[in-house]
Amino acid sequence: MSRRPSRLTPRWATTLFFAVNGAVIGTWVAQIPWLQERFDLSKSTMGLMLIGMSLAVIVGFPVAGQAIVRLGSVRVMWIGGIAVTLAVNLPVLAPSPAFVVLGLVVMGAASATQDVSMNAHGVKVEHDLGRPIMSSLHAGWAFGGMAGAAFAAALTALDVDPRVTVALASAVLLALALWSIRHVGEGSAAEGSDAPSFALPSRGVLLIALLCLLVMVTEGAMADWGGLLLRQDYDASAALAALAYSFFTAGMTLGRVLGDRINHRFGPVALLQGGALLTGIPLAALLLVGQPAVALAGLFLVGLGVANGVPLMFSAAGRLPDVPPGPGIGAVSSMGSLGFLAGPPLLGFVADATSLPWALSSLILAAVVVFVLADRALARASRVPARA
């Protein structure tokens, strides 16, 4: 008797695995207000605690990249997927703030492991299919994040204990992670003990990492400061200012849904340069006009502009001819995360010294740099071959 083929293809199994990671993050973020109230923490204290997870993520990326070289992407996906879906319980079960920090460090390291392995595997699936899919994989992550947050919000509305909410989400996501890994297909080859030790990133990786940092600085800044720009600088109502993040996220999600088609037709360089234009021009317009309605439209367009930057960088880092996918993606991920986390606070200091519009105007220069260096950064990444 012949074995029936799986209905879940490697492409969609990998997309589901991305969605699981997004849902874990969405589930966790929804519990931050409860944790803050539970331990009566100030916003600054809560912010310092969250740094523990951020540092673990940044450090975990290159470590996970090296693990992929030794073990292969699928085995590291098993490790990261199981670890992060279980670790999301740790912060909410912690008996004290110190244990919350410890739980966040564990969760951050596990999330970094899953993140790098699934992106490295996505590059392999993309290569096997012979067409771009990385943007849609990241769209899956975004949809997963929305689903995780929505699930948590629904149970919160029903007065379910947050620890029970997270436990239920953890169980469902663990099952989905295990199911999806069984169908992701063959991953990158493992080199075992013959794998080279840590090495400094090549020039090609560093250039891609620089552009990833600039894109993620913009992404983090618009997410963090968009609402404040509308409320304090453009005199928008609180309700209207609250829509800023929704408009920006909607643009990013739509951009990632459409990104693979545009990439397939026009190529990654054109997509990255077009995204830079769609970031810089609307950003300049919303800062110059200074009206809430224009700012919301501009935020949507900036979201479209930055949407495919990270997927394109990860795909390029995973296809450099002289760099294994894991370490390449790990280095780019670390640099990008540093920009996402450190960029917005630095712009806050600039805003205090000048103004928020002037601080955000520096992101236009970042878009110009991405536009100018896009061709050079992506040139050495081998093109995805057509499927025979």
Coordinates of C-alpha atoms in Angstrom, one line a residue:
M1 CA 0.0 0.0 0.0
S2 CA 1.4 3.4 -1.0
R3 CA 1.7 6.0 1.7
R4 CA -0.7 8.9 1.3
P5 CA 1.1 12.2 0.8
S6 CA 0.9 14.8 3.6
R7 CA -1.6 17.6 3.0
L8 CA 0.7 20.0 4.7
T9 CA 3.5 21.0 2.3
P10 CA 6.9 22.1 3.6
R11 CA 6.1 25.7 2.7
W12 CA 2.9 25.8 4.7
A13 CA 4.3 23.8 7.5
T14 CA 7.1 26.3 7.8
T15 CA 4.6 29.1 7.7
L16 CA 2.7 27.5 10.5
F17 CA 5.9 27.3 12.5
F18 CA 6.5 31.0 12.0
A19 CA 2.9 31.6 13.2
V20 CA 3.6 29.6 16.3
N21 CA 6.5 31.9 17.2
G22 CA 4.4 35.0 16.6
A23 CA 1.6 33.6 18.7
V24 CA 4.0 32.9 21.6
I25 CA 5.1 36.5 21.5
G26 CA 1.5 37.8 21.2
T27 CA 0.5 35.6 24.2
W28 CA 3.3 37.0 26.3
V29 CA 2.9 40.6 25.4
A30 CA -0.8 40.5 26.4
Q31 CA 0.3 39.5 30.0
I32 CA 2.6 42.5 30.6
P33 CA -0.1 44.7 32.2
W34 CA -1.2 41.9 34.5
L35 CA 2.4 41.3 35.6
Q36 CA 3.0 45.0 36.2
E37 CA -0.1 45.2 38.4
R38 CA 0.6 41.9 40.2
F39 CA 4.0 43.0 41.5
D40 CA 3.1 46.8 41.6
L41 CA 5.9 47.7 39.3
S42 CA 6.6 51.1 37.8
K43 CA 6.9 51.4 34.0
S44 CA 10.6 52.0 34.3
T45 CA 11.1 48.9 36.4
M46 CA 9.0 46.9 34.0
G47 CA 11.1 48.2 31.1
L48 CA 14.3 47.2 32.8
M49 CA 13.0 43.7 33.4
L50 CA 12.1 43.4 29.7
I51 CA 15.7 44.2 28.8
G52 CA 16.6 40.7 30.1
M53 CA 14.6 39.1 27.3
S54 CA 16.0 41.5 24.8
L55 CA 19.6 40.8 25.7
A56 CA 19.0 37.0 25.7
V57 CA 17.5 37.3 22.2
I58 CA 20.5 39.3 20.8
V59 CA 23.0 36.9 22.4
G60 CA 21.0 33.9 21.4
F61 CA 20.9 34.6 17.7
P62 CA 24.6 33.9 16.9
V63 CA 24.6 30.9 19.3
A64 CA 21.6 29.4 17.5
G65 CA 23.2 30.1 14.1
Q66 CA 26.2 28.1 15.1
A67 CA 24.0 25.3 16.4
I68 CA 22.3 25.1 13.0
V69 CA 25.7 24.5 11.4
R70 CA 26.4 21.6 13.8
L71 CA 22.9 20.1 14.0
G72 CA 21.0 21.2 11.0
S73 CA 18.0 23.5 10.8
V74 CA 15.3 20.9 11.6
R75 CA 16.9 19.6 14.8
V76 CA 17.3 23.2 16.1
M77 CA 13.7 23.9 15.1
W78 CA 12.7 21.0 17.4
I79 CA 14.7 22.4 20.2
G80 CA 13.5 26.0 19.8
G81 CA 9.9 25.2 19.1
I82 CA 9.5 23.0 22.2
A83 CA 11.5 25.3 24.4
V84 CA 9.7 28.5 23.6
T85 CA 6.2 27.1 23.7
L86 CA 6.9 25.8 27.2
A87 CA 9.0 28.8 28.4
V88 CA 6.2 31.3 27.8
N89 CA 4.7 29.9 31.1
L90 CA 7.7 30.9 33.1
P91 CA 7.2 34.7 33.5
V92 CA 3.5 34.4 34.6
L93 CA 4.3 31.6 37.0
A94 CA 7.2 33.4 38.6
P95 CA 6.8 34.1 42.4
S96 CA 8.8 37.3 42.3
P97 CA 10.1 40.0 39.9
A98 CA 13.6 38.4 40.0
F99 CA 12.2 35.1 38.7
V100 CA 10.2 37.0 36.1
V101 CA 13.5 38.3 34.7
L102 CA 15.0 34.8 34.8
G103 CA 11.9 33.4 33.0
L104 CA 12.2 36.1 30.4
V105 CA 15.9 35.3 29.8
V106 CA 15.0 31.7 29.2
M107 CA 12.1 32.6 26.9
G108 CA 14.3 35.1 25.0
A109 CA 17.0 32.5 24.4
A110 CA 14.4 29.9 23.3
S111 CA 12.7 32.4 21.0
A112 CA 16.0 33.3 19.4
T113 CA 16.7 29.6 18.8
Q114 CA 13.4 29.1 17.1
D115 CA 13.6 32.4 15.2
V116 CA 17.0 31.7 13.6
S117 CA 16.3 28.1 12.8
M118 CA 12.9 28.8 11.2
N119 CA 14.4 31.5 9.0
A120 CA 17.3 29.3 8.0
H121 CA 14.9 26.6 7.1
G122 CA 12.7 29.1 5.2
V123 CA 15.7 29.9 3.0
K124 CA 16.1 26.1 2.3
V125 CA 12.4 25.8 1.4
E126 CA 12.6 28.9 -0.7
H127 CA 15.6 27.4 -2.5
D128 CA 13.8 24.1 -3.1
L129 CA 10.7 25.8 -4.4
G130 CA 12.6 28.1 -6.7
R131 CA 10.6 31.2 -5.9
P132 CA 10.5 33.8 -3.1
I133 CA 8.4 32.9 0.0
M134 CA 10.2 34.7 2.8
S135 CA 7.8 37.6 3.0
S136 CA 4.8 35.4 3.3
L137 CA 6.6 33.4 6.1
H138 CA 7.0 36.6 8.0
A139 CA 3.3 37.5 7.3
G140 CA 2.5 34.2 9.0
W141 CA 4.5 35.4 12.0
A142 CA 2.4 38.6 12.1
F143 CA -0.9 36.8 11.8
G144 CA 0.3 34.4 14.6
G145 CA 1.1 37.4 16.8
M146 CA -2.4 38.8 16.3
A147 CA -4.0 35.5 17.0
G148 CA -2.1 35.0 20.2
A149 CA -2.9 38.4 21.5
A150 CA -6.6 38.1 20.5
F151 CA -6.8 34.7 22.3
A152 CA -5.3 36.2 25.4
A153 CA -7.6 39.2 25.2
A154 CA -10.7 37.0 24.8
L155 CA -9.9 34.9 27.9
T156 CA -9.1 38.0 29.9
A157 CA -12.5 39.4 29.0
L158 CA -14.0 36.2 30.4
D159 CA -12.0 36.7 33.7
V160 CA -9.8 33.6 33.1
D161 CA -6.7 33.6 35.3
P162 CA -3.7 34.7 33.1
R163 CA -1.7 31.7 34.2
V164 CA -4.5 29.5 32.9
T165 CA -4.7 31.5 29.7
V166 CA -1.0 31.1 29.0
A167 CA -1.0 27.4 29.9
L168 CA -3.8 26.8 27.4
A169 CA -2.1 28.8 24.7
S170 CA 1.2 26.9 25.5
A171 CA -0.4 23.5 25.1
V172 CA -2.1 24.4 21.8
L173 CA 1.1 26.0 20.4
L174 CA 3.3 23.1 21.5
A175 CA 1.0 20.7 19.6
L176 CA 1.0 22.9 16.5
A177 CA 4.8 23.3 16.6
L178 CA 5.3 19.5 16.9
W179 CA 2.8 18.9 14.1
S180 CA 4.3 21.5 11.8
I181 CA 7.9 20.3 12.3
R182 CA 7.0 16.8 11.1
H183 CA 6.1 18.3 7.7
V184 CA 8.7 21.0 7.2
G185 CA 10.8 18.7 4.9
E186 CA 14.5 18.3 4.7
G187 CA 16.5 21.1 6.3
S188 CA 20.0 22.4 5.9
A189 CA 22.8 19.8 6.3
A190 CA 24.4 19.3 9.7
E191 CA 28.2 19.3 9.8
G192 CA 28.5 17.9 13.3
S193 CA 31.9 18.1 14.9
D194 CA 33.4 19.1 11.6
A195 CA 31.6 22.5 11.8
P196 CA 33.9 25.5 12.0
S197 CA 34.0 27.4 15.3
F198 CA 32.7 31.0 15.7
A199 CA 34.2 33.5 13.2
L200 CA 33.7 37.2 12.7
P201 CA 31.0 37.9 10.1
S202 CA 32.2 38.5 6.5
R203 CA 31.9 41.9 4.8
G204 CA 28.9 40.7 2.9
V205 CA 27.1 39.7 6.1
L206 CA 28.1 43.0 7.8
L207 CA 26.7 45.1 4.9
I208 CA 23.4 43.2 5.0
A209 CA 23.3 43.5 8.8
L210 CA 23.8 47.2 8.6
L211 CA 20.9 47.6 6.3
C212 CA 18.8 45.4 8.5
L213 CA 19.7 47.6 11.5
L214 CA 18.5 50.7 9.6
V215 CA 15.3 49.1 8.6
M216 CA 14.5 47.8 12.1
V217 CA 15.4 51.2 13.7
T218 CA 12.7 52.7 11.5
E219 CA 10.3 49.9 12.3
G220 CA 10.8 50.2 16.0
A221 CA 10.7 54.0 16.0
M222 CA 7.5 54.3 14.0
A223 CA 5.9 51.7 16.3
D224 CA 7.0 53.4 19.5
W225 CA 6.8 57.0 18.6
G226 CA 4.0 57.2 15.9
G227 CA 1.1 57.6 18.4
L228 CA 3.1 60.2 20.5
L229 CA 3.8 62.2 17.4
L230 CA 0.1 62.4 16.6
R231 CA -1.0 63.2 20.2
Q232 CA 1.7 65.7 21.3
D233 CA 2.9 67.3 18.1
Y234 CA -0.1 67.2 15.8
D235 CA -2.8 67.7 18.6
A236 CA -4.7 64.6 17.6
S237 CA -7.3 63.1 20.0
A238 CA -6.3 60.2 22.2
A239 CA -8.5 57.9 20.2
L240 CA -7.0 59.0 16.9
A241 CA -3.5 58.7 18.2
A242 CA -4.2 55.2 19.4
L243 CA -4.8 54.2 15.8
A244 CA -1.2 55.0 14.8
Y245 CA 0.2 51.6 15.5
S246 CA -2.8 49.9 13.9
F247 CA -2.3 51.8 10.6
F248 CA 1.5 51.1 10.7
T249 CA 1.0 47.4 11.4
A250 CA -1.7 47.1 8.7
G251 CA 0.7 48.5 6.2
M252 CA 3.4 46.0 7.2
T253 CA 1.1 43.0 7.1
L254 CA -0.2 43.9 3.6
G255 CA 3.3 44.5 2.4
R256 CA 4.4 41.1 3.5
V257 CA 1.4 39.4 2.0
L258 CA 2.2 41.0 -1.4
G259 CA 6.0 41.0 -1.1
D260 CA 6.7 37.5 -2.5
R261 CA 4.8 38.3 -5.7
I262 CA 6.6 41.6 -6.2
N263 CA 9.9 39.9 -5.5
H264 CA 9.2 37.2 -8.0
R265 CA 8.4 39.7 -10.7
F266 CA 10.9 42.5 -10.1
G267 CA 13.6 40.9 -8.0
P268 CA 14.8 41.6 -4.4
V269 CA 16.9 44.7 -5.2
A270 CA 13.9 46.5 -6.8
L271 CA 11.7 45.4 -3.9
L272 CA 14.2 46.7 -1.3
Q273 CA 14.7 50.0 -3.1
G274 CA 11.0 50.5 -3.7
G275 CA 10.5 49.9 0.0
A276 CA 13.1 52.5 0.8
L277 CA 11.3 55.0 -1.4
L278 CA 8.0 54.1 0.2
T279 CA 9.5 54.7 3.6
G280 CA 11.4 57.9 3.0
I281 CA 8.9 59.9 0.8
P282 CA 5.7 59.3 2.9
L283 CA 7.7 59.9 6.1
A284 CA 9.0 63.3 4.8
A285 CA 5.4 64.2 3.7
L286 CA 3.8 63.4 7.1
L287 CA 6.5 65.3 9.0
L288 CA 6.2 68.3 6.7
V289 CA 2.4 68.5 6.5
G290 CA 1.9 67.9 10.3
Q291 CA -1.8 66.8 10.1
P292 CA -3.2 63.7 11.8
A293 CA -5.0 62.4 8.8
V294 CA -1.9 62.7 6.6
A295 CA 0.2 61.2 9.4
L296 CA -2.1 58.1 9.6
A297 CA -1.9 57.6 5.8
G298 CA 1.8 58.1 6.0
L299 CA 2.2 55.6 8.7
F300 CA 0.4 53.0 6.6
L301 CA 2.7 53.7 3.7
V302 CA 5.8 53.6 5.8
G303 CA 4.6 50.2 7.1
L304 CA 4.3 49.0 3.5
G305 CA 7.8 50.4 2.9
V306 CA 9.6 48.6 5.7
A307 CA 7.5 45.4 5.5
N308 CA 9.9 43.4 3.3
G309 CA 13.2 44.7 4.5
V310 CA 13.8 42.0 7.2
P311 CA 12.6 39.1 5.1
L312 CA 14.8 40.2 2.2
M313 CA 17.8 40.6 4.5
F314 CA 17.3 37.2 6.1
S315 CA 16.9 35.5 2.7
A316 CA 20.0 37.2 1.4
A317 CA 22.1 36.3 4.5
G318 CA 21.0 32.7 4.1
R319 CA 22.1 32.6 0.5
L320 CA 25.6 34.1 0.6
P321 CA 27.9 31.6 -1.2
D322 CA 30.7 31.7 1.5
V323 CA 28.6 31.7 4.7
P324 CA 26.4 29.0 6.2
P325 CA 22.8 30.1 6.5
G326 CA 22.6 29.8 10.3
P327 CA 25.5 32.1 11.3
G328 CA 24.7 34.5 8.5
I329 CA 21.1 34.9 9.6
G330 CA 22.1 34.9 13.3
A331 CA 24.5 37.8 12.7
V332 CA 21.9 39.8 10.7
S333 CA 19.2 39.1 13.3
S334 CA 21.4 40.3 16.2
M335 CA 22.2 43.5 14.4
G336 CA 18.6 44.1 13.4
S337 CA 17.3 43.4 16.9
L338 CA 19.9 45.8 18.3
G339 CA 18.5 48.5 16.0
F340 CA 14.9 47.7 16.9
L341 CA 15.6 47.8 20.6
A342 CA 18.2 50.6 20.9
G343 CA 17.1 52.9 18.1
P344 CA 13.8 54.2 19.5
P345 CA 15.4 55.2 22.9
L346 CA 18.3 57.0 21.1
L347 CA 15.8 58.9 19.0
G348 CA 14.0 59.8 22.2
F349 CA 17.1 61.5 23.5
V350 CA 17.4 63.4 20.2
A351 CA 13.8 64.4 20.5
D352 CA 14.3 65.8 23.9
A353 CA 17.2 67.9 22.6
T354 CA 15.4 69.1 19.5
S355 CA 11.8 67.8 18.7
L356 CA 10.2 64.5 17.8
P357 CA 9.6 65.4 14.1
W358 CA 13.3 66.4 13.8
A359 CA 14.4 63.1 15.5
L360 CA 12.2 61.1 13.1
S361 CA 13.5 63.0 10.1
S362 CA 16.8 61.1 10.6
L363 CA 15.0 58.0 9.4
I364 CA 14.7 59.6 6.0
L365 CA 18.5 59.5 5.8
A366 CA 18.4 55.8 6.8
A367 CA 16.0 55.1 3.9
V368 CA 18.4 56.9 1.5
V369 CA 21.3 54.7 2.7
V370 CA 19.2 51.5 2.2
F371 CA 18.2 52.6 -1.3
V372 CA 21.8 53.4 -2.3
L373 CA 23.4 50.2 -0.9
A374 CA 20.6 47.8 -1.7
D375 CA 22.1 46.5 -5.0
R376 CA 25.6 46.1 -3.4
A377 CA 24.2 44.3 -0.3
L378 CA 22.1 41.8 -2.2
A379 CA 24.4 41.3 -5.2
R380 CA 26.5 38.5 -3.7
A381 CA 23.5 36.5 -2.5
S382 CA 22.9 33.9 -5.2
R383 CA 19.6 34.1 -7.0
V384 CA 16.9 31.6 -6.1
P385 CA 17.2 29.0 -8.9
A386 CA 14.2 28.2 -10.9
R387 CA 12.7 24.8 -10.1
A388 CA 13.3 22.2 -12.7

